[in-house]
Tab-separated table of C-alpha atoms in Angstrom:
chain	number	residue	atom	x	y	z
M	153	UNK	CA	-106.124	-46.827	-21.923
M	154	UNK	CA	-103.552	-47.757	-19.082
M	155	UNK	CA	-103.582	-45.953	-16.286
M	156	UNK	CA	-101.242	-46.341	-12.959
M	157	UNK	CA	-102.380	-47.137	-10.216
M	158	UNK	CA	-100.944	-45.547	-6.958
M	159	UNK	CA	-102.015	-44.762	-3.635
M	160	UNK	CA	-103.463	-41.296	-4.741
M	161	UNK	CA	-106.210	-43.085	-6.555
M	162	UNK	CA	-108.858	-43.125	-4.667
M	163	UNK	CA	-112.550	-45.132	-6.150
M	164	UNK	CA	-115.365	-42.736	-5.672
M	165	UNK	CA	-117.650	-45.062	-5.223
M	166	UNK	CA	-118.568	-47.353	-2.448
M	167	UNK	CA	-117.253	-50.637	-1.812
M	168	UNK	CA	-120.160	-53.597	-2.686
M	169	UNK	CA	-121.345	-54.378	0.669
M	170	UNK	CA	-125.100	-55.801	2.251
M	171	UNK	CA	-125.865	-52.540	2.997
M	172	UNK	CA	-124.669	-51.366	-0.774
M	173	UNK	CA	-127.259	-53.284	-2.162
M	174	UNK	CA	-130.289	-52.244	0.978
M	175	UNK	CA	-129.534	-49.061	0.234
M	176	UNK	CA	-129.257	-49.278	-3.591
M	177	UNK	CA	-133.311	-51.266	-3.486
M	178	UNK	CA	-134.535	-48.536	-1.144
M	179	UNK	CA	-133.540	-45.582	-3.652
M	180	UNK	CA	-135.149	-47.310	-6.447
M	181	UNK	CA	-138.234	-47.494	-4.440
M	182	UNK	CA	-138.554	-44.070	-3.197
M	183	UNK	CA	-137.229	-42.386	-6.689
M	184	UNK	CA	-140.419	-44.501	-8.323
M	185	UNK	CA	-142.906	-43.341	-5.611
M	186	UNK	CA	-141.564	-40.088	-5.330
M	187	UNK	CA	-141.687	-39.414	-9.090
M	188	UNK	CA	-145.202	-40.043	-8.996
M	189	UNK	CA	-146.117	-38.255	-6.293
M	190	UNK	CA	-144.221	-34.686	-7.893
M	191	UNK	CA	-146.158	-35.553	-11.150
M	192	UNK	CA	-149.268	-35.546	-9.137
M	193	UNK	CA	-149.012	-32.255	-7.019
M	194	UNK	CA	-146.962	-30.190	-9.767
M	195	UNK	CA	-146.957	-29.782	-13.276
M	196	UNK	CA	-145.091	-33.305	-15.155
M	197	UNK	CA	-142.807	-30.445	-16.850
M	198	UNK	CA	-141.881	-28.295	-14.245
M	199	UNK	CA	-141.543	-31.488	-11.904
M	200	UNK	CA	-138.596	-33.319	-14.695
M	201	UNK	CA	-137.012	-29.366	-15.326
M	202	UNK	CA	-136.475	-29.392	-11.325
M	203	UNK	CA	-135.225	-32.910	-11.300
M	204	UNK	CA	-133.031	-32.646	-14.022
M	205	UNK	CA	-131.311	-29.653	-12.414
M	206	UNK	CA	-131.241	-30.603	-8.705
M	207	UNK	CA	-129.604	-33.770	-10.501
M	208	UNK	CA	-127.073	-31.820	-12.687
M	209	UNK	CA	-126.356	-29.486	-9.340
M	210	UNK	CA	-125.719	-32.899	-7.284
M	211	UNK	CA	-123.449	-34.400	-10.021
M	212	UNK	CA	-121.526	-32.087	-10.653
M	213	UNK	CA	-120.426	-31.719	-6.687
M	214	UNK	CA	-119.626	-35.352	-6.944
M	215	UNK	CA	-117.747	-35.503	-9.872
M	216	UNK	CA	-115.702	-32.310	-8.243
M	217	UNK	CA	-114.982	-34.331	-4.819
M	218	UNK	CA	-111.693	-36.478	-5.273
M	219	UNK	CA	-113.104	-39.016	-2.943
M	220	UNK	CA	-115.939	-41.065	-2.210
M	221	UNK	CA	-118.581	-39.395	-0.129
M	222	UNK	CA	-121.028	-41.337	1.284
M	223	UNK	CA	-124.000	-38.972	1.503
M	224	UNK	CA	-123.198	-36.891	-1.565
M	225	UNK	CA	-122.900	-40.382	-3.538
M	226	UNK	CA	-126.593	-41.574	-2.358
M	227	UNK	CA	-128.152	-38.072	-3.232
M	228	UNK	CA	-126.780	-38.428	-6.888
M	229	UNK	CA	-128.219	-41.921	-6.599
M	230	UNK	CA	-131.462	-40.863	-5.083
M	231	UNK	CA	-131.832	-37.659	-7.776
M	232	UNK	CA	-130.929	-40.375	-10.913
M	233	UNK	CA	-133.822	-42.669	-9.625
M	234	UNK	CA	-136.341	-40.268	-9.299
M	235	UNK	CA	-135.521	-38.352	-12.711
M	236	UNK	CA	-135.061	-41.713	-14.413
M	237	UNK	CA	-138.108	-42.723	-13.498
M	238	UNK	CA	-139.588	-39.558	-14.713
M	239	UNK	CA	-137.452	-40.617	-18.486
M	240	UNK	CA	-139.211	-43.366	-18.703
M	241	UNK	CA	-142.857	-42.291	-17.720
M	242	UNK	CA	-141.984	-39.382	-19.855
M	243	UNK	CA	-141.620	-41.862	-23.133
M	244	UNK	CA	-144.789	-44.039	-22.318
M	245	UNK	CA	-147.281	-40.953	-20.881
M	246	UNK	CA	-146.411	-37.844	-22.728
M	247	UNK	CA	-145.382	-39.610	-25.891
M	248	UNK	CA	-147.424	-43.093	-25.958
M	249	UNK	CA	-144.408	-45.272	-26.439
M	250	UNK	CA	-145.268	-48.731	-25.494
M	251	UNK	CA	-142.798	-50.284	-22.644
M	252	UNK	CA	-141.299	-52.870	-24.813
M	253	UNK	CA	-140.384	-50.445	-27.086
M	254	UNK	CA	-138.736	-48.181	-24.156
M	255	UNK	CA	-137.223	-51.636	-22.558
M	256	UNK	CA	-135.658	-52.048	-25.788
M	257	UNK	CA	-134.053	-48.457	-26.515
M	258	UNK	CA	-132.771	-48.679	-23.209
M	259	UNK	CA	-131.519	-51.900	-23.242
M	260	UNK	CA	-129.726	-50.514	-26.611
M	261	UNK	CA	-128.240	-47.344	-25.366
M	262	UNK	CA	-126.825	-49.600	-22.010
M	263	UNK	CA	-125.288	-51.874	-24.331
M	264	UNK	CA	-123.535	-48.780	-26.423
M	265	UNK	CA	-122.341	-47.587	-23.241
M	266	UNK	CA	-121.000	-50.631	-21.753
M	267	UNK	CA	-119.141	-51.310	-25.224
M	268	UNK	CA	-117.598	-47.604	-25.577
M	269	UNK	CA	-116.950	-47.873	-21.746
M	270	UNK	CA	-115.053	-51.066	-22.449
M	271	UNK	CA	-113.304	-49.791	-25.776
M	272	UNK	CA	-111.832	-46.410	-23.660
M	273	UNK	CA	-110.970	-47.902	-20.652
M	274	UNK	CA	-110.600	-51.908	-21.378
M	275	UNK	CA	-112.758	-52.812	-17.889
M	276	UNK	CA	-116.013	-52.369	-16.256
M	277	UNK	CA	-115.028	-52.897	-13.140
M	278	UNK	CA	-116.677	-50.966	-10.078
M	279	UNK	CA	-113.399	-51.081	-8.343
M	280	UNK	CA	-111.845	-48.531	-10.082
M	281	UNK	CA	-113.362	-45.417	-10.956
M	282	UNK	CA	-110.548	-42.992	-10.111
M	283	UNK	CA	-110.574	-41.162	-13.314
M	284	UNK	CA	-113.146	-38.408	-14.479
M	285	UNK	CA	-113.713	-40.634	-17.739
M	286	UNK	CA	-114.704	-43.402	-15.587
M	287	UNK	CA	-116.823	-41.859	-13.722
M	288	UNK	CA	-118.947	-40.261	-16.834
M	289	UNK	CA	-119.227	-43.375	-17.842
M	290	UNK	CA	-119.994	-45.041	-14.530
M	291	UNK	CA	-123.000	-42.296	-13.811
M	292	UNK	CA	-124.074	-42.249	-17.469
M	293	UNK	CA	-124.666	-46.048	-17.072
M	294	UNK	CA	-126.278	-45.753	-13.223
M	295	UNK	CA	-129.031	-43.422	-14.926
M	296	UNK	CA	-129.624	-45.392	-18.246
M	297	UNK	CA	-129.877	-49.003	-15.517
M	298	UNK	CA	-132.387	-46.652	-13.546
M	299	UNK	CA	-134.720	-45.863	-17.000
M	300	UNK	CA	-134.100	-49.145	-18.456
M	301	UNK	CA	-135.533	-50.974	-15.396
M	302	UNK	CA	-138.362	-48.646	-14.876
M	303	UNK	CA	-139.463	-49.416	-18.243
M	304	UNK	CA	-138.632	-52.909	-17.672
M	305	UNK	CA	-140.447	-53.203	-14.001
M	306	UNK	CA	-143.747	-51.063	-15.989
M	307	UNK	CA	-143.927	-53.377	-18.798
M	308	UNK	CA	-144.424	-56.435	-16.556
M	309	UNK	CA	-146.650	-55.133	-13.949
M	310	UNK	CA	-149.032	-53.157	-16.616
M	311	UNK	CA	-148.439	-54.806	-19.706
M	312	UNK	CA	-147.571	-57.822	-18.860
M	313	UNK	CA	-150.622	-57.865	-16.589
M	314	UNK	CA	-148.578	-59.142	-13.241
M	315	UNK	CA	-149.518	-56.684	-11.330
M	316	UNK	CA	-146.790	-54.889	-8.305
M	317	UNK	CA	-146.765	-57.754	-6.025
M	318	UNK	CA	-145.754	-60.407	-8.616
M	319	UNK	CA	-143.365	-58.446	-10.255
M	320	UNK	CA	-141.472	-57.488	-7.500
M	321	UNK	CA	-141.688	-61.457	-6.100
M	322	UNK	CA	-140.229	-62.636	-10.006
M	323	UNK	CA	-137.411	-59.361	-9.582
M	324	UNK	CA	-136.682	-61.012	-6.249
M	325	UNK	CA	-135.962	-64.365	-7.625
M	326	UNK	CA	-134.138	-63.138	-10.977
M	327	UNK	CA	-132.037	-61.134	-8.669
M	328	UNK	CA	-130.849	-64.019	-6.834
M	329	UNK	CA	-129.632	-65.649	-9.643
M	330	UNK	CA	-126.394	-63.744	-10.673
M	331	UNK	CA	-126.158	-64.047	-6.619
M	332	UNK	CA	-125.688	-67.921	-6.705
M	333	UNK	CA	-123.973	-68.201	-9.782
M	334	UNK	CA	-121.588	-65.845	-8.438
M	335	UNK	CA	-120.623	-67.210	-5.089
M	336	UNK	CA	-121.140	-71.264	-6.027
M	337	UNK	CA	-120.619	-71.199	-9.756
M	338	UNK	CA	-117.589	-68.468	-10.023
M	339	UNK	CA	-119.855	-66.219	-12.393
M	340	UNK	CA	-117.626	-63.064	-13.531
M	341	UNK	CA	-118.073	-60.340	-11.021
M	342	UNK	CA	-118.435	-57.429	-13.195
M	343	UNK	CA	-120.934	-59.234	-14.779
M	344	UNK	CA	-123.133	-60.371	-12.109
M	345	UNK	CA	-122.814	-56.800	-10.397
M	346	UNK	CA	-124.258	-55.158	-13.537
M	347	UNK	CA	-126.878	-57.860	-13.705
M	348	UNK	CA	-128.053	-57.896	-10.292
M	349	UNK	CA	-127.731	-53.889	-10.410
M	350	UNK	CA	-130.500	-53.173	-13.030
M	351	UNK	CA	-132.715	-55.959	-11.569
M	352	UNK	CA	-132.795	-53.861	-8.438
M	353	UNK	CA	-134.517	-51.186	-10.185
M	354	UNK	CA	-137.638	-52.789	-11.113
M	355	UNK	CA	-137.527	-55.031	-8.121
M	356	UNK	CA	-137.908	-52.120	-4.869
M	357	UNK	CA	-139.806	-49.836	-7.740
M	358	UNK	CA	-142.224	-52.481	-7.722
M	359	UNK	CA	-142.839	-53.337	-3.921
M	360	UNK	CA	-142.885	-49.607	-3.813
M	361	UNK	CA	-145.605	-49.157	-6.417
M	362	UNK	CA	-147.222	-52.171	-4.121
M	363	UNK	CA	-147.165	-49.899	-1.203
M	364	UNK	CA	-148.265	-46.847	-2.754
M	365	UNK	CA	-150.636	-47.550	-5.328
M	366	UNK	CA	-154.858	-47.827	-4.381
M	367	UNK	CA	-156.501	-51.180	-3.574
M	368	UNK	CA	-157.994	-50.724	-7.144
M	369	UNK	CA	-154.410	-50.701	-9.552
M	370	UNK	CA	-153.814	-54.053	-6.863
M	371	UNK	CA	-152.020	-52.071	-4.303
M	372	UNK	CA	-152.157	-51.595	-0.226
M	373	UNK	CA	-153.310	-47.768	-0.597
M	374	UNK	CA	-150.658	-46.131	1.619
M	375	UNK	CA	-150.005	-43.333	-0.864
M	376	UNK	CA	-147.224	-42.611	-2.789
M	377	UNK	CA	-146.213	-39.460	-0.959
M	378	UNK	CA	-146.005	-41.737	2.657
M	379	UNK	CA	-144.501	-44.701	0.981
M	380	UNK	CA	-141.817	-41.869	-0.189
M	381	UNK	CA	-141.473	-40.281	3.371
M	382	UNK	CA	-140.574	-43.494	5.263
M	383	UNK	CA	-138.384	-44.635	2.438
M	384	UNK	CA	-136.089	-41.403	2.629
M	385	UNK	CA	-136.175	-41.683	6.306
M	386	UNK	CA	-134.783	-45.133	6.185
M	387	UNK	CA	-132.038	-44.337	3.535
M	388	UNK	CA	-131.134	-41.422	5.718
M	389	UNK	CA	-130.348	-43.862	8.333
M	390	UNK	CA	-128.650	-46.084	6.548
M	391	UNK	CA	-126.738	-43.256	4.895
M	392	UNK	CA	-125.848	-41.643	7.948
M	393	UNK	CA	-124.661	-44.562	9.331
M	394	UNK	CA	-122.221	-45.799	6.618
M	395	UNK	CA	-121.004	-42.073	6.944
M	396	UNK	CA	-119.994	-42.740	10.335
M	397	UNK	CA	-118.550	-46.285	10.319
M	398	UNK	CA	-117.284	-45.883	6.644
M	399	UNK	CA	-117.893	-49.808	6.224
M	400	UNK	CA	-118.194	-48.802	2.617
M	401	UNK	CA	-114.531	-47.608	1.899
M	402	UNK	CA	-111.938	-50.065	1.150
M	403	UNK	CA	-109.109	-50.048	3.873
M	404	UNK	CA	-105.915	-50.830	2.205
């Protein structure tokens, strides 16, 4: 589908920056923690119903904005982690699904995405999501990555028997990859973006888990409701602060 481009199209999301990425590994931390700290304290139901509407509340105010906003942006990305992470714990607790079978019917309904994406809209790219399709398919994707790599960051550390630590050290090197092959190799952008943007889910999920979890599942004990705390604090900063200096929007 063509569609012109003028100088009332504005992208909705933010530019791919440093602090892009920070901010993107510190959400998919604190949505893991944070999802198991609600299923701890409230009922596993009543904590995804909550999610899935505080979610539905903060997407539909974004996809009603005709511009990017910074902190409106990072709570729909903050609300997908946490209820994503709740989709996938959902399939494995509550249902017994193994992880590999999870990885792989997320890894599936990614791929269906990306192709119908593709087929509507002939591109991928981050760059331009101006139009209300794009940016169904944009958010549908951002909360499919977020399951996919929960289930993905899971199977290694549980069934894969790497524990946290080691999974998030093999996320940080796999993540580097579409990072090198990008800037020295000339690796297809939309490509390595999408790589490198579901590796960040399991990679800051795991460090999290790390954090949170007791010395006994291999962790440092600091509690999943603390490890949650200081992470939001943090992305509030960092929030706050592009808000301010807008070094995520594109000057033209």
């Amino acid at each position: 589908m063509a569609v012109n481009i003028t100088k009332k199209n504005f992208n909705k999301v933010p530019e791919i920056t440093v602090f892009f990425w920070i901010i993107k590994i510190l959400t998919t931390g604190m949505g893991e923690v944070a999802s198991d700290y609600f299923a701890s304290q409230i009922n596993p139901v009543i904590a995804v119903a909550a999610t899935g509407i505080c979610l539905i509340i903060a997407l539909t105010i974004q996809l009603l904005l005709r511009r990017y906003v910074a902190w409106i942006y990072w709570l729909n990305v903050v609300m997908v982690s946490i209820f994503g992470t709740m989709a996938a714990d959902v399939l494995h607790v509550g249902f017994g699904i193994p992880y590999i079978v999870s990885t792989t019917f997320f890894a599936i309904v990614l791929t269906i995405i990306f192709v119908a994406w593709y087929l509507s809209e002939k591109t991928l790219s981050m760059h331009s999501i101006f139009t209300r399709r794009r940016e169904f398919f944009y958010w549908a994707t951002i909360l499919t990555t977020f399951a996919l790599g929960t289930a993905v960051g899971d199977m290694t550390a549980s069934t894969m028997h790497l524990g946290y630590f080691l999974s998030g050290v093999m996320f940080t090197i796999l993540i580097a990859i579409p990072a090198i092959a990008y800037l020295k190799f000339g690796l297809n952008e939309i490509f390595a973006f999408w790589f490198a943007y579901i590796i960040t889910r399991p990679l800051g999920a795991s460090f999290a888990d790390w954090m949170g979890v007791p010395a006994s599942r291999g962790g440092l004990g600091i509690g999943t409701g603390s490890v949650s705390l200081g992470l939001t604090i943090i992305i509030l900063c960092f929030v706050g602060y592009m808000a301010i200096t807008r070094k995520d929007v594109k000057v033209d």
